[in-house]
Coordinates of C-alpha atoms and ligand atoms in Angstrom, one line a residue:
M333 CA 103.5 69.6 19.3
W334 CA 100.3 67.8 19.4
K335 CA 99.0 68.8 15.8
G336 CA 99.0 65.2 14.2
R337 CA 95.4 64.5 14.3
F338 CA 94.0 68.1 13.8
A339 CA 93.1 69.9 10.2
K340 CA 92.8 73.0 11.1
D341 CA 94.6 75.8 13.3
T342 CA 93.5 76.5 16.7
S343 CA 91.2 79.3 16.8
S344 CA 93.5 82.5 18.1
L345 CA 91.2 83.4 20.5
V346 CA 91.5 79.7 22.0
Q347 CA 95.1 80.3 22.0
Q348 CA 94.3 83.3 24.2
F349 CA 92.4 81.6 26.2
G350 CA 94.3 78.7 26.9
E351 CA 97.6 79.8 27.3
S352 CA 99.4 79.9 30.5
I353 CA 103.1 80.8 29.6
S354 CA 102.4 84.5 30.2
Y355 CA 102.7 83.1 34.3
D356 CA 103.9 79.9 34.1
W357 CA 107.3 80.9 32.6
R358 CA 108.1 81.7 36.4
L359 CA 108.8 77.6 36.6
F360 CA 111.5 77.4 34.2
P361 CA 114.4 76.7 36.3
H362 CA 112.6 73.7 37.7
D363 CA 111.4 72.6 34.3
I364 CA 115.3 72.3 33.2
A365 CA 116.2 70.6 35.9
G366 CA 113.0 68.3 35.4
S367 CA 113.9 67.9 32.0
I368 CA 118.0 67.1 32.6
A369 CA 117.3 64.9 35.2
H370 CA 114.8 63.1 32.8
A371 CA 117.3 63.2 30.0
R372 CA 120.2 61.6 32.0
A373 CA 117.6 58.6 33.1
Q374 CA 117.0 58.3 29.2
S375 CA 120.5 57.9 28.4
K376 CA 120.9 55.5 31.4
A377 CA 118.4 53.5 29.9
G378 CA 119.8 53.8 26.5
L379 CA 117.5 56.1 24.9
L380 CA 119.9 58.7 24.3
T381 CA 123.5 58.3 23.7
Q382 CA 125.9 60.1 25.6
E383 CA 126.5 62.6 23.1
E384 CA 122.8 63.3 22.7
F385 CA 122.2 63.2 26.2
E386 CA 125.0 66.5 26.8
H387 CA 123.8 68.3 23.8
I388 CA 120.3 68.6 25.3
E389 CA 121.8 69.4 28.7
K390 CA 124.2 72.2 27.1
G391 CA 120.8 73.2 25.1
L392 CA 118.7 73.1 28.2
R393 CA 121.4 75.3 30.1
E394 CA 122.0 77.8 27.6
I395 CA 117.8 78.2 27.2
E396 CA 118.3 78.9 31.1
A397 CA 120.8 81.5 31.1
D398 CA 119.2 83.1 27.9
I399 CA 116.0 83.2 30.1
L400 CA 117.8 84.5 33.1
A401 CA 119.6 87.2 30.9
G402 CA 116.0 88.1 29.7
K403 CA 116.9 87.2 26.1
F404 CA 114.2 84.6 25.3
E405 CA 111.1 85.2 23.7
F406 CA 108.3 83.2 25.0
K407 CA 105.0 82.8 22.8
S408 CA 101.8 82.0 23.7
S409 CA 101.3 80.1 20.5
L410 CA 103.5 77.6 22.3
E411 CA 101.1 77.6 25.3
D412 CA 102.8 77.0 28.2
I413 CA 106.5 76.9 29.7
H414 CA 106.9 73.1 28.8
M415 CA 106.5 73.7 25.5
N416 CA 107.8 76.6 25.0
I417 CA 111.3 75.4 26.3
E418 CA 111.0 72.1 24.4
S419 CA 110.5 74.1 21.1
E420 CA 113.0 76.1 21.5
L421 CA 115.8 72.9 22.3
T422 CA 114.6 71.3 19.1
K423 CA 115.2 74.4 17.6
R424 CA 118.6 74.9 18.7
I425 CA 120.2 71.4 18.7
G426 CA 117.7 69.5 16.1
A427 CA 115.5 66.9 15.8
V428 CA 117.2 65.1 18.8
G429 CA 115.3 67.2 21.1
G430 CA 112.2 65.3 20.3
K431 CA 113.5 62.8 22.2
L432 CA 113.2 64.7 25.1
H433 CA 109.5 63.9 25.7
T434 CA 109.9 60.1 25.3
A435 CA 108.3 58.3 28.6
R436 CA 106.9 61.6 29.9
S437 CA 103.9 63.9 29.4
R438 CA 103.0 67.6 30.2
N439 CA 101.2 66.3 33.0
D440 CA 103.7 64.5 35.0
Q441 CA 105.8 67.5 33.9
V442 CA 104.0 70.2 35.5
A443 CA 102.9 68.0 38.9
T444 CA 107.0 67.9 38.9
D445 CA 107.3 71.6 38.7
T446 CA 105.3 72.7 40.6
R447 CA 106.2 70.4 43.5
L448 CA 109.5 71.8 42.7
Y449 CA 108.6 75.6 42.8
C450 CA 106.2 75.3 45.9
R451 CA 109.4 73.8 47.7
A452 CA 111.7 76.4 46.9
Q453 CA 109.3 79.1 47.7
I454 CA 108.5 77.4 51.1
D455 CA 112.1 77.7 51.7
E456 CA 112.1 81.3 50.9
I457 CA 108.9 81.8 53.2
T458 CA 110.6 80.2 56.1
V459 CA 113.3 82.4 55.8
A460 CA 111.4 85.6 56.1
I461 CA 109.3 84.2 58.7
T462 CA 112.6 84.1 60.8
V463 CA 113.7 87.7 59.9
L464 CA 110.4 88.9 61.0
Q465 CA 110.9 86.6 64.4
K466 CA 114.0 87.9 64.6
V467 CA 112.9 91.7 64.8
L468 CA 109.8 90.8 66.7
I469 CA 112.4 89.3 69.6
D470 CA 114.6 92.1 69.6
Q471 CA 111.6 94.4 70.2
A472 CA 110.4 92.4 72.5
D473 CA 113.7 92.2 74.5
R474 CA 113.7 96.3 74.1
Y475 CA 110.1 96.6 75.4
A476 CA 110.3 93.1 78.1
A477 CA 109.8 95.4 80.9
T478 CA 107.2 97.8 79.3
V479 CA 103.7 97.2 81.0
M480 CA 100.6 97.4 79.1
P481 CA 97.1 96.1 79.5
G482 CA 96.1 92.9 78.1
Y483 CA 92.9 92.7 76.6
T484 CA 89.9 90.5 76.0
H485 CA 86.8 91.7 74.1
L486 CA 89.2 94.6 73.5
Q487 CA 88.3 95.6 77.4
R488 CA 91.6 95.9 79.5
G489 CA 91.8 92.9 81.5
Q490 CA 94.9 91.9 82.9
P491 CA 98.6 93.8 82.9
V492 CA 101.1 92.0 80.8
T493 CA 104.2 93.7 79.3
V494 CA 104.6 94.5 75.6
G495 CA 107.4 92.0 75.6
H496 CA 105.3 89.5 76.1
H497 CA 102.4 90.8 73.8
L498 CA 105.1 90.9 70.8
L499 CA 106.2 87.0 71.5
A500 CA 102.9 85.7 71.1
Y501 CA 103.4 86.5 67.3
V502 CA 106.6 84.9 67.4
E503 CA 104.7 82.1 68.8
M504 CA 102.1 81.8 65.7
L505 CA 104.9 82.4 63.2
Q506 CA 106.5 79.2 64.6
R507 CA 103.8 77.3 63.9
D508 CA 103.4 78.6 60.3
K509 CA 107.4 77.4 59.8
G510 CA 106.1 73.9 61.1
R511 CA 102.7 73.7 58.8
L512 CA 105.4 74.7 55.8
S513 CA 108.0 72.2 56.9
D514 CA 104.8 69.5 57.0
C515 CA 103.6 70.7 53.5
R516 CA 107.7 70.4 52.4
R517 CA 107.6 66.8 53.8
R518 CA 104.7 65.5 52.2
L519 CA 105.2 67.4 48.7
N520 CA 108.8 66.6 48.0
V521 CA 108.2 63.3 46.1
S522 CA 108.8 62.9 42.5
P523 CA 105.6 62.3 40.4
L524 CA 107.9 61.9 37.3
G525 CA 107.3 58.6 35.5
S526 CA 103.6 58.8 36.0
G527 CA 103.2 59.9 32.4
A528 CA 99.9 61.4 31.4
L529 CA 98.2 59.2 33.9
A530 CA 99.2 55.4 33.7
G531 CA 103.2 55.4 33.7
S532 CA 104.7 54.3 30.8
T533 CA 105.7 51.0 28.6
I534 CA 108.9 52.6 28.5
N535 CA 110.7 52.2 32.1
L536 CA 113.1 54.8 33.3
D537 CA 114.9 54.7 36.8
R538 CA 112.1 57.0 38.7
E539 CA 114.4 57.2 42.2
A540 CA 117.5 58.0 40.2
I541 CA 115.7 61.0 38.8
A542 CA 113.9 61.7 42.2
A543 CA 117.2 61.6 43.9
E544 CA 118.8 63.8 41.2
L545 CA 116.0 66.5 41.9
G546 CA 116.5 66.4 45.5
F547 CA 112.7 64.6 46.4
D548 CA 112.7 61.9 49.3
G549 CA 111.0 59.4 47.1
V550 CA 108.7 58.6 44.2
T551 CA 104.9 59.0 43.9
R552 CA 103.2 55.5 44.2
N553 CA 100.0 55.7 42.2
S554 CA 100.4 57.2 38.4
M555 CA 96.8 58.9 38.8
D556 CA 97.0 60.0 41.9
A557 CA 100.5 61.6 41.2
I558 CA 98.7 63.4 37.9
A559 CA 95.4 64.6 39.7
D560 CA 97.3 65.9 43.3
R561 CA 97.4 69.3 43.7
D562 CA 96.9 68.8 47.7
F563 CA 100.2 70.4 47.9
V564 CA 99.3 73.7 46.6
A565 CA 96.1 73.7 48.9
E566 CA 98.3 73.1 51.9
L567 CA 100.6 75.5 51.2
L568 CA 98.1 78.2 50.2
F569 CA 96.1 77.5 53.3
T570 CA 99.9 77.4 55.4
I571 CA 100.5 81.3 53.6
S572 CA 96.8 82.1 54.3
I573 CA 96.9 81.5 58.5
C574 CA 100.4 83.0 58.4
G575 CA 98.6 86.1 56.7
V576 CA 96.1 85.7 59.2
H577 CA 98.4 86.3 61.7
L578 CA 100.3 88.9 60.8
S579 CA 96.4 90.8 60.2
R580 CA 95.8 90.4 63.6
L581 CA 98.9 92.2 64.7
S582 CA 98.3 94.6 62.2
E583 CA 94.9 95.2 63.7
D584 CA 96.6 95.0 67.0
L585 CA 99.0 98.1 66.0
I586 CA 96.3 99.9 64.3
L587 CA 94.6 100.1 67.7
W588 CA 97.9 100.7 69.2
C589 CA 98.8 103.7 66.9
S590 CA 95.3 105.9 67.3
S591 CA 95.1 108.2 69.3
E592 CA 92.8 106.7 71.6
F593 CA 95.7 104.0 72.4
G594 CA 98.8 106.1 71.4
F595 CA 100.8 102.8 72.2
V596 CA 103.2 102.9 69.0
Y597 CA 105.1 105.4 67.1
L598 CA 104.9 103.7 63.2
S599 CA 108.0 105.5 61.6
D600 CA 107.1 108.1 58.9
A601 CA 109.3 105.8 56.3
H602 CA 106.0 103.0 56.8
T603 CA 102.8 105.5 56.9
T604 CA 101.1 107.7 54.8
G605 CA 99.4 111.1 54.7
S606 CA 96.0 112.2 53.7
S607 CA 95.6 114.2 50.7
L608 CA 93.4 116.3 52.7
M609 CA 94.0 116.5 56.3
P610 CA 96.9 117.6 56.8
Q611 CA 97.4 116.2 60.2
K612 CA 96.8 112.5 59.3
K613 CA 99.4 109.8 59.5
N614 CA 98.0 106.7 58.3
P615 CA 99.1 103.1 59.1
D616 CA 98.3 101.7 55.6
V617 CA 101.1 99.1 55.9
C618 CA 98.7 97.6 58.6
E619 CA 95.6 98.4 56.5
L620 CA 97.1 96.7 53.6
T621 CA 98.5 93.4 55.3
R622 CA 95.0 93.0 56.8
G623 CA 93.7 93.6 53.2
K624 CA 95.9 91.2 51.2
T625 CA 95.3 88.5 53.7
G626 CA 91.6 88.6 52.0
R627 CA 93.3 88.0 49.0
L628 CA 95.3 85.2 50.2
V629 CA 92.4 83.5 52.0
G630 CA 90.7 84.1 48.4
N631 CA 93.4 82.3 46.6
L632 CA 92.7 79.0 48.8
M633 CA 89.3 79.1 48.1
N634 CA 89.9 79.5 44.6
L635 CA 92.3 76.5 44.4
L636 CA 89.7 74.1 46.7
V637 CA 86.8 75.0 44.6
T638 CA 88.4 74.2 41.0
M639 CA 89.4 71.3 42.5
K640 CA 86.5 69.9 44.4
G641 CA 84.5 68.8 41.0
L642 CA 87.4 67.4 39.1
P643 CA 87.2 63.6 38.4
I644 CA 90.6 62.1 38.5
T645 CA 93.0 62.6 36.6
Y646 CA 94.4 65.6 34.9
N647 CA 92.1 68.0 33.9
R648 CA 92.5 71.5 32.2
D649 CA 91.0 73.2 35.3
L650 CA 94.2 72.6 36.9
Q651 CA 96.5 74.9 34.7
E652 CA 94.4 77.7 37.0
D653 CA 96.3 76.5 40.1
K654 CA 99.2 78.5 39.3
P655 CA 97.9 82.1 39.5
P656 CA 96.4 81.8 43.1
L657 CA 99.8 79.9 43.9
F658 CA 102.0 82.5 42.6
D659 CA 100.1 85.7 43.8
S660 CA 100.0 84.0 47.6
V661 CA 103.5 83.2 47.3
D662 CA 104.5 86.9 46.0
T663 CA 101.9 88.5 48.4
I664 CA 103.0 86.7 51.4
L665 CA 106.9 87.4 50.9
L666 CA 105.9 91.3 50.1
V667 CA 103.8 91.2 53.3
L668 CA 106.6 89.4 55.4
A669 CA 109.4 91.9 54.6
V670 CA 107.6 95.3 54.6
N671 CA 106.2 93.9 58.3
T672 CA 109.8 93.3 59.3
E673 CA 110.8 96.7 58.0
M674 CA 107.9 98.5 59.9
I675 CA 108.1 96.6 63.2
A676 CA 112.2 97.0 63.5
A677 CA 111.6 100.8 62.9
M678 CA 108.6 100.9 65.4
E679 CA 108.7 102.6 68.9
I680 CA 106.4 102.0 71.8
R681 CA 105.3 104.9 73.7
E682 CA 106.0 103.2 77.3
D683 CA 104.6 106.2 79.2
K684 CA 101.0 105.5 77.5
C685 CA 101.3 102.0 78.2
L686 CA 101.9 101.9 81.7
A687 CA 99.3 104.5 82.0
A688 CA 97.0 102.5 80.7
A689 CA 97.8 99.5 82.6
S690 CA 98.0 101.7 85.8
D691 CA 94.4 101.0 86.2
P692 CA 93.8 99.4 89.5
M693 CA 90.4 97.6 88.0
L694 CA 93.2 95.5 86.1
L695 CA 94.3 93.6 89.4
A696 CA 90.8 93.2 90.2
T697 CA 91.6 89.1 89.5
D698 CA 94.8 89.3 91.8
L699 CA 92.5 90.8 94.6
A700 CA 90.2 87.8 94.3
D701 CA 93.4 85.7 93.9
A702 CA 94.7 87.3 97.5
L703 CA 91.2 86.2 99.1
V704 CA 91.8 83.0 97.8
K705 CA 94.9 82.9 99.5
S706 CA 93.5 83.6 103.0
G707 CA 91.3 80.9 102.4
V708 CA 88.1 82.2 100.8
P709 CA 86.6 80.2 98.0
F710 CA 87.2 81.6 94.6
R711 CA 83.4 81.6 93.7
T712 CA 83.1 83.7 96.6
A713 CA 86.3 85.9 96.2
H714 CA 84.7 86.7 92.8
E715 CA 81.6 88.2 94.0
L716 CA 83.3 90.0 96.8
V717 CA 85.4 92.0 94.3
G718 CA 82.6 92.4 92.0
K719 CA 80.7 94.4 94.9
A720 CA 84.1 96.3 95.2
V721 CA 84.3 97.2 91.9
A722 CA 80.7 98.5 91.6
E723 CA 81.1 100.5 94.9
S724 CA 84.3 102.1 93.0
I725 CA 82.6 102.7 90.1
S726 CA 79.3 104.3 92.3
S727 CA 81.5 105.9 94.7
K728 CA 83.8 107.1 91.6
T729 CA 86.7 106.0 94.1
P730 CA 89.6 103.7 92.8
L731 CA 89.3 100.2 93.6
D732 CA 92.7 100.6 95.3
Q733 CA 91.2 103.5 97.5
L734 CA 88.2 101.8 98.6
D735 CA 88.5 101.1 102.5
L736 CA 88.3 97.1 101.5
E737 CA 88.1 95.7 105.0
K738 CA 85.1 98.3 105.3
I739 CA 83.2 96.7 102.8
D740 CA 83.7 92.9 103.8
P741 CA 86.1 91.7 106.9
A742 CA 87.5 89.0 104.8
Y743 CA 89.6 91.9 103.1
T744 CA 92.8 92.4 105.3
H745 CA 95.3 95.5 105.0
A746 CA 98.1 93.2 103.8
M747 CA 95.9 92.9 100.6
K748 CA 96.3 96.6 99.5
S749 CA 99.5 95.3 98.9
V750 CA 98.2 93.5 95.4
F751 CA 97.7 97.1 93.9
S752 CA 101.0 97.4 92.4
V753 CA 101.9 96.3 88.9
D754 CA 105.2 95.1 89.7
T755 CA 103.6 92.7 92.4
A756 CA 101.2 91.3 89.7
L757 CA 103.7 90.7 87.0
K758 CA 106.6 89.3 89.5
A759 CA 103.7 86.7 90.7
R760 CA 103.1 85.4 87.2
T761 CA 106.4 83.0 86.8
N762 CA 104.7 80.0 85.7
I763 CA 105.6 78.9 82.3
G764 CA 104.4 81.0 79.6
A765 CA 103.0 83.8 82.1
P766 CA 104.0 87.3 81.7
S767 CA 106.8 88.2 84.6
I768 CA 109.5 89.9 83.3
E769 CA 111.9 87.0 84.0
N770 CA 109.6 84.7 82.0
V771 CA 109.9 87.3 79.0
K772 CA 113.6 87.5 79.2
R773 CA 114.2 83.7 79.3
E774 CA 111.8 83.4 76.5
I775 CA 113.7 85.7 74.9
A776 CA 116.8 83.7 75.4
R777 CA 115.6 80.1 74.3
W778 CA 114.1 81.8 71.2
R779 CA 117.4 83.4 70.3
A780 CA 119.0 80.2 70.7
G781 CA 116.6 78.6 68.9
L782 CA 116.6 80.4 66.1
Ligands
LIG1385 N1 100.1 74.5 31.0 C1 99.4 72.7 31.5 C2 98.9 72.9 33.1 O1 99.6 73.9 33.3 C3 100.5 71.8 31.9 C4 99.7 70.7 31.7 C5 99.0 70.2 30.3 N2 98.7 69.1 30.1 C6 97.5 68.9 29.1 N3 97.0 67.7 29.2 N4 97.0 69.8 28.1 O2 98.4 72.2 34.0

């Protein structure tokens, strides 16, 4: 399709090196939609008769149906999806197929296809995230009143509930959806009409093409439109951070299902055994989620490094945007699906969680707060309670069984009531805090909002 000035055939090694059809065939529905919109604009501009347009549209639809039915043979000699489809079209409908590329380049074509692909995948990922959120919310509801320790530095800090802990992940996923929708809004402009880099002397109605393809508008600079892959980087970043969130959740679950914590049972369906140690039940789904997140971050780096040295506009390096893009999209969709299934089936061991949260040390902050409420400055209260903690450790007496009034007169008898996890949670009623009522209210808010 570009051989006019060449006297020799392309080396077969170069063909193998340069082909992208082995992966960019996946752009076919977008390539076809873009071509039909482009052809319609050509016919409106008088470049195609109505009959020619109809031939082209019908030919493209038939090619699409054949690809969907697995009856289309992609050829690596035709490099990429754009040339595979165009060449087949001409084969099927004759020379008029050769008119389709008027006022278009593969450069604006691939930029368009990639935007359309990203947009469709953003919508799919958004749905998959919502499904996972719903499963997390159901589990948060089931365990809204299940007390467990909350951790900082992986040291027991203060009591929270399992519901509150799980809702933290619902928040993260909501931000991921926000980033996806930002990315969608920015990418949803049509590059078609930008040509190879400098538009075309043949003016088609860019806005009509954009509208047909569901774009909100058109790109405003042909050179930027051809060179730009920011939207791919944004999507890869958004997918990466979503992966990072799920990787942190995985890490929590890996800890929770260890014998040391014992907070959760993962279903047999979502764990694996050891070929050597018969007793083992391993959280491979969590570990693979953590592992695959490395790949997601790697894909983002891959694209950024590819782009950083490229003079504008198009360079063939840009063809390398698609393997990391496709891989990240496929990976996050699989990660979301498998985590949804696993989390829906998991069971929290409430007795273990409560036992871990029943250490009175977790209420040391509440004891300091009680001193503050009786007029002691917080720093002094912190110091006093610190001493009580030291005394508890050295005398091997649980904090709630020390004779606090003997340690310091600032303590009053009433402060003994601090040592109840229920009281501690009930008091945490401020927005965002883990009282059971709050958690229930948040669950209702999420349910209404999703
Ligand atoms: N397969 C190419 C890509 O994905 C399409 C654009 C080719 N353009 C070119 N000038 N060779 O980037």
